[in-house]
Amino acid sequence: MKGFTDDQRERIQSDLLEAGRELFAQYGLGKTTISDLTGEVGIGTSTFYQFFGSKEALYLAVLEREGEEIVHRLSEEGVVDGDDPETVVREFLRFLFDEIETNPLVRQLVVSDELGRLREYRTPEEREAERAEEVATIRAFTDPFVEAGAVHGEDPELVARAVGAVPYLTLHEDDIGSDHYPEVRDFVIDTFARGLAADEE
């Protein structure tokens, strides 16, 4: 990358990721322009293209970094530590719902149609690899419960995908009604976690 030192390249890339996170969270992918992004960082459009081929490519990089940070927090906070499947699944789901409801970038991605637009920039293989990675994150703590017979369901992949499907309830907040949504969300989390745990003999 001619014209920049390694330190400068690292700084510009980091600044673009930070600017992308802020602007995409506030305005979404569609309403954020490359000029918005370069204006935040203080670089020209041609410089932007030395780092990312499109704003969609930057968005995907922002999301990848955000995902890594979320997984790190999940581990750091000990959300999935424990030997009681009902408690672990309940706390995991609460963590995910909290991310969707309070993290503006994640909320923008889930609630708007950002995912649909981004599919155009992912090959089927890349999309499948991304889904597999998400499932693997859940399986890391659900597989031991499946193997021990501590949850209903013998297929670890099915169990993990079922757990991961619950937070999509947030897509229907308007349908449920904002007044009722928190109570419905908590009821669904508690009922699912309790129902997934196998009955003690």
mmCIF file of C-alpha atoms in Angstrom:
data_model
loop_
_atom_site.group_PDB
_atom_site.id
_atom_site.type_symbol
_atom_site.label_atom_id
_atom_site.label_comp_id
_atom_site.label_asym_id
_atom_site.label_seq_id
_atom_site.Cartn_x
_atom_site.Cartn_y
_atom_site.Cartn_z
ATOM 1 C CA MET A 1 0.000 0.000 0.000
ATOM 2 C CA LYS A 2 2.177 2.748 -1.388
ATOM 3 C CA GLY A 3 2.463 6.016 0.500
ATOM 4 C CA PHE A 4 1.678 4.767 3.999
ATOM 5 C CA THR A 5 3.844 3.352 6.721
ATOM 6 C CA ASP A 6 2.702 0.228 8.536
ATOM 7 C CA ASP A 7 1.657 2.356 11.522
ATOM 8 C CA GLN A 8 -0.336 4.705 9.305
ATOM 9 C CA ARG A 9 -2.111 1.809 7.570
ATOM 10 C CA GLU A 10 -2.981 0.281 10.919
ATOM 11 C CA ARG A 11 -4.296 3.604 12.239
ATOM 12 C CA ILE A 12 -6.401 4.345 9.136
ATOM 13 C CA GLN A 13 -7.893 0.867 9.098
ATOM 14 C CA SER A 14 -8.707 1.100 12.802
ATOM 15 C CA ASP A 15 -10.247 4.556 12.305
ATOM 16 C CA LEU A 16 -12.381 3.294 9.425
ATOM 17 C CA LEU A 17 -13.634 0.395 11.519
ATOM 18 C CA GLU A 18 -14.533 2.764 14.355
ATOM 19 C CA ALA A 19 -16.227 5.233 12.014
ATOM 20 C CA GLY A 20 -18.073 2.383 10.324
ATOM 21 C CA ARG A 21 -19.311 1.013 13.614
ATOM 22 C CA GLU A 22 -20.649 4.408 14.685
ATOM 23 C CA LEU A 23 -22.256 5.390 11.372
ATOM 24 C CA PHE A 24 -23.680 1.984 10.465
ATOM 25 C CA ALA A 25 -25.198 1.716 13.929
ATOM 26 C CA GLN A 26 -26.759 5.163 13.658
ATOM 27 C CA TYR A 27 -27.853 5.272 10.010
ATOM 28 C CA GLY A 28 -27.613 1.717 8.685
ATOM 29 C CA LEU A 29 -25.800 0.482 5.615
ATOM 30 C CA GLY A 30 -28.099 2.042 3.046
ATOM 31 C CA LYS A 31 -27.945 5.605 4.362
ATOM 32 C CA THR A 32 -24.229 5.643 5.144
ATOM 33 C CA THR A 33 -22.082 6.839 2.248
ATOM 34 C CA ILE A 34 -18.385 6.402 1.642
ATOM 35 C CA SER A 35 -18.082 10.183 1.897
ATOM 36 C CA ASP A 36 -19.575 9.978 5.395
ATOM 37 C CA LEU A 37 -16.980 7.394 6.337
ATOM 38 C CA THR A 38 -13.991 9.169 4.820
ATOM 39 C CA GLY A 39 -15.129 12.475 6.317
ATOM 40 C CA GLU A 40 -15.062 10.953 9.790
ATOM 41 C CA VAL A 41 -11.535 9.646 9.284
ATOM 42 C CA GLY A 42 -10.156 12.594 7.305
ATOM 43 C CA ILE A 43 -9.089 10.674 4.208
ATOM 44 C CA GLY A 44 -10.015 10.781 0.533
ATOM 45 C CA THR A 45 -12.246 8.337 -1.312
ATOM 46 C CA SER A 46 -9.314 6.851 -3.197
ATOM 47 C CA THR A 47 -7.612 6.128 0.111
ATOM 48 C CA PHE A 48 -10.731 4.342 1.372
ATOM 49 C CA TYR A 49 -10.552 1.936 -1.581
ATOM 50 C CA GLN A 50 -6.996 1.051 -0.688
ATOM 51 C CA PHE A 51 -8.378 -0.515 2.480
ATOM 52 C CA PHE A 52 -11.863 -1.741 1.563
ATOM 53 C CA GLY A 53 -13.400 -2.534 -1.804
ATOM 54 C CA SER A 54 -16.806 -1.160 -0.797
ATOM 55 C CA LYS A 55 -18.738 0.101 2.198
ATOM 56 C CA GLU A 56 -20.296 -3.360 2.373
ATOM 57 C CA ALA A 57 -16.821 -4.867 2.776
ATOM 58 C CA LEU A 58 -16.153 -2.428 5.607
ATOM 59 C CA TYR A 59 -19.491 -3.300 7.203
ATOM 60 C CA LEU A 60 -18.642 -7.006 7.111
ATOM 61 C CA ALA A 61 -15.279 -6.274 8.739
ATOM 62 C CA VAL A 62 -17.012 -4.188 11.421
ATOM 63 C CA LEU A 63 -19.468 -7.015 12.091
ATOM 64 C CA GLU A 64 -16.690 -9.592 12.287
ATOM 65 C CA ARG A 65 -14.855 -7.538 14.883
ATOM 66 C CA GLU A 66 -18.077 -6.895 16.793
ATOM 67 C CA GLY A 67 -18.839 -10.606 16.829
ATOM 68 C CA GLU A 68 -15.398 -11.388 18.232
ATOM 69 C CA GLU A 69 -15.889 -8.826 20.991
ATOM 70 C CA ILE A 70 -19.320 -10.238 21.879
ATOM 71 C CA VAL A 71 -17.929 -13.775 22.110
ATOM 72 C CA HIS A 72 -15.088 -12.450 24.254
ATOM 73 C CA ARG A 73 -17.548 -10.755 26.630
ATOM 74 C CA LEU A 74 -19.639 -13.908 26.733
ATOM 75 C CA SER A 75 -16.597 -15.806 27.955
ATOM 76 C CA GLU A 76 -15.223 -13.071 30.192
ATOM 77 C CA GLU A 77 -18.520 -12.620 32.028
ATOM 78 C CA GLY A 78 -18.866 -16.368 32.549
ATOM 79 C CA VAL A 79 -22.361 -16.346 31.050
ATOM 80 C CA VAL A 80 -22.234 -19.975 29.953
ATOM 81 C CA ASP A 81 -20.252 -21.336 32.883
ATOM 82 C CA GLY A 82 -22.139 -23.733 35.088
ATOM 83 C CA ASP A 83 -23.477 -27.260 35.180
ATOM 84 C CA ASP A 84 -27.216 -26.549 35.214
ATOM 85 C CA PRO A 85 -28.506 -26.429 31.614
ATOM 86 C CA GLU A 86 -31.623 -24.448 32.495
ATOM 87 C CA THR A 87 -29.611 -21.682 34.142
ATOM 88 C CA VAL A 88 -26.908 -21.625 31.466
ATOM 89 C CA VAL A 89 -29.358 -21.469 28.547
ATOM 90 C CA ARG A 90 -31.462 -18.830 30.312
ATOM 91 C CA GLU A 91 -28.435 -16.614 30.980
ATOM 92 C CA PHE A 92 -27.126 -17.084 27.441
ATOM 93 C CA LEU A 93 -30.448 -16.059 25.930
ATOM 94 C CA ARG A 94 -30.712 -13.053 28.230
ATOM 95 C CA PHE A 95 -27.208 -12.051 27.137
ATOM 96 C CA LEU A 96 -28.140 -12.295 23.461
ATOM 97 C CA PHE A 97 -31.414 -10.422 23.858
ATOM 98 C CA ASP A 98 -29.583 -7.708 25.775
ATOM 99 C CA GLU A 99 -27.043 -7.375 22.942
ATOM 100 C CA ILE A 100 -29.781 -7.066 20.341
ATOM 101 C CA GLU A 101 -31.791 -4.590 22.384
ATOM 102 C CA THR A 102 -28.963 -2.363 23.650
ATOM 103 C CA ASN A 103 -26.149 -2.670 21.104
ATOM 104 C CA PRO A 104 -27.116 -0.210 18.340
ATOM 105 C CA LEU A 105 -25.004 -1.946 15.687
ATOM 106 C CA VAL A 106 -26.464 -5.382 16.398
ATOM 107 C CA ARG A 107 -29.986 -3.963 16.613
ATOM 108 C CA GLN A 108 -29.587 -2.174 13.280
ATOM 109 C CA LEU A 109 -28.387 -5.413 11.700
ATOM 110 C CA VAL A 110 -31.134 -7.645 13.119
ATOM 111 C CA VAL A 111 -34.146 -5.342 12.992
ATOM 112 C CA SER A 112 -33.505 -3.743 9.593
ATOM 113 C CA ASP A 113 -32.920 -5.611 6.336
ATOM 114 C CA GLU A 114 -29.138 -5.250 6.492
ATOM 115 C CA LEU A 115 -28.637 -9.009 6.408
ATOM 116 C CA GLY A 116 -30.533 -9.311 3.151
ATOM 117 C CA ARG A 117 -28.364 -6.713 1.483
ATOM 118 C CA LEU A 118 -25.149 -8.205 2.792
ATOM 119 C CA ARG A 119 -26.010 -11.623 1.359
ATOM 120 C CA GLU A 120 -25.124 -10.239 -2.064
ATOM 121 C CA TYR A 121 -21.548 -9.791 -0.872
ATOM 122 C CA ARG A 122 -21.179 -13.280 0.579
ATOM 123 C CA THR A 123 -20.792 -16.481 -1.389
ATOM 124 C CA PRO A 124 -23.022 -19.392 -0.342
ATOM 125 C CA GLU A 125 -19.904 -21.015 1.104
ATOM 126 C CA GLU A 126 -19.080 -17.937 3.171
ATOM 127 C CA ARG A 127 -22.634 -17.686 4.468
ATOM 128 C CA GLU A 128 -22.640 -21.351 5.446
ATOM 129 C CA ALA A 129 -19.263 -20.974 7.165
ATOM 130 C CA GLU A 130 -20.630 -17.997 9.106
ATOM 131 C CA ARG A 131 -23.695 -19.948 10.215
ATOM 132 C CA ALA A 132 -21.507 -22.895 11.190
ATOM 133 C CA GLU A 133 -19.340 -20.596 13.305
ATOM 134 C CA GLU A 134 -22.392 -19.194 15.109
ATOM 135 C CA VAL A 135 -23.697 -22.688 15.809
ATOM 136 C CA ALA A 136 -20.245 -23.796 16.991
ATOM 137 C CA THR A 137 -20.239 -20.979 19.563
ATOM 138 C CA ILE A 138 -23.487 -22.324 21.025
ATOM 139 C CA ARG A 139 -22.438 -25.967 20.761
ATOM 140 C CA ALA A 140 -19.340 -25.216 22.818
ATOM 141 C CA PHE A 141 -21.562 -25.101 25.908
ATOM 142 C CA THR A 142 -24.621 -27.121 24.859
ATOM 143 C CA ASP A 143 -22.839 -30.243 23.570
ATOM 144 C CA PRO A 144 -21.747 -31.381 27.052
ATOM 145 C CA PHE A 145 -25.363 -31.120 28.219
ATOM 146 C CA VAL A 146 -26.546 -33.149 25.209
ATOM 147 C CA GLU A 147 -23.877 -35.790 25.770
ATOM 148 C CA ALA A 148 -24.828 -36.039 29.456
ATOM 149 C CA GLY A 149 -28.522 -36.371 28.632
ATOM 150 C CA ALA A 150 -29.179 -33.211 30.642
ATOM 151 C CA VAL A 151 -31.347 -31.645 27.924
ATOM 152 C CA HIS A 152 -34.131 -32.880 25.679
ATOM 153 C CA GLY A 153 -32.838 -33.741 22.227
ATOM 154 C CA GLU A 154 -30.140 -36.113 21.072
ATOM 155 C CA ASP A 155 -28.951 -34.126 18.059
ATOM 156 C CA PRO A 156 -26.426 -31.507 19.279
ATOM 157 C CA GLU A 157 -26.733 -29.521 16.050
ATOM 158 C CA LEU A 158 -30.519 -29.297 16.414
ATOM 159 C CA VAL A 159 -30.274 -28.255 20.066
ATOM 160 C CA ALA A 160 -27.770 -25.505 19.268
ATOM 161 C CA ARG A 161 -29.798 -24.185 16.330
ATOM 162 C CA ALA A 162 -32.966 -24.170 18.452
ATOM 163 C CA VAL A 163 -31.222 -22.115 21.149
ATOM 164 C CA GLY A 164 -29.907 -19.718 18.506
ATOM 165 C CA ALA A 165 -33.356 -19.284 16.977
ATOM 166 C CA VAL A 166 -35.016 -17.929 20.125
ATOM 167 C CA PRO A 167 -33.541 -14.383 19.958
ATOM 168 C CA TYR A 168 -35.199 -13.858 16.569
ATOM 169 C CA LEU A 169 -38.272 -13.091 18.644
ATOM 170 C CA THR A 170 -36.922 -9.534 18.649
ATOM 171 C CA LEU A 171 -37.933 -9.245 14.990
ATOM 172 C CA HIS A 172 -41.551 -9.372 16.118
ATOM 173 C CA GLU A 173 -41.452 -6.725 18.838
ATOM 174 C CA ASP A 174 -43.829 -4.490 16.891
ATOM 175 C CA ASP A 175 -46.196 -7.396 16.249
ATOM 176 C CA ILE A 176 -46.214 -8.315 19.937
ATOM 177 C CA GLY A 177 -46.560 -4.689 21.025
ATOM 178 C CA SER A 178 -43.941 -2.688 22.896
ATOM 179 C CA ASP A 179 -46.042 -2.745 26.083
ATOM 180 C CA HIS A 180 -46.141 -6.540 26.153
ATOM 181 C CA TYR A 181 -42.800 -7.380 24.548
ATOM 182 C CA PRO A 182 -40.577 -7.414 27.707
ATOM 183 C CA GLU A 183 -42.955 -9.721 29.540
ATOM 184 C CA VAL A 184 -43.369 -12.001 26.509
ATOM 185 C CA ARG A 185 -39.590 -12.081 25.938
ATOM 186 C CA ASP A 186 -38.883 -13.087 29.538
ATOM 187 C CA PHE A 187 -41.664 -15.680 29.478
ATOM 188 C CA VAL A 188 -40.302 -17.235 26.268
ATOM 189 C CA ILE A 189 -36.742 -17.319 27.632
ATOM 190 C CA ASP A 190 -37.782 -18.921 30.920
ATOM 191 C CA THR A 191 -40.171 -21.392 29.285
ATOM 192 C CA PHE A 192 -37.668 -22.450 26.630
ATOM 193 C CA ALA A 193 -34.801 -22.869 29.123
ATOM 194 C CA ARG A 194 -36.996 -24.835 31.519
ATOM 195 C CA GLY A 195 -38.437 -26.980 28.737
ATOM 196 C CA LEU A 196 -35.049 -27.749 27.210
ATOM 197 C CA ALA A 197 -33.631 -29.092 30.468
ATOM 198 C CA ALA A 198 -34.314 -32.788 30.880
ATOM 199 C CA ASP A 199 -36.451 -33.883 33.798
ATOM 200 C CA GLU A 200 -34.416 -35.125 36.737
ATOM 201 C CA GLU A 201 -34.942 -38.779 37.480
#
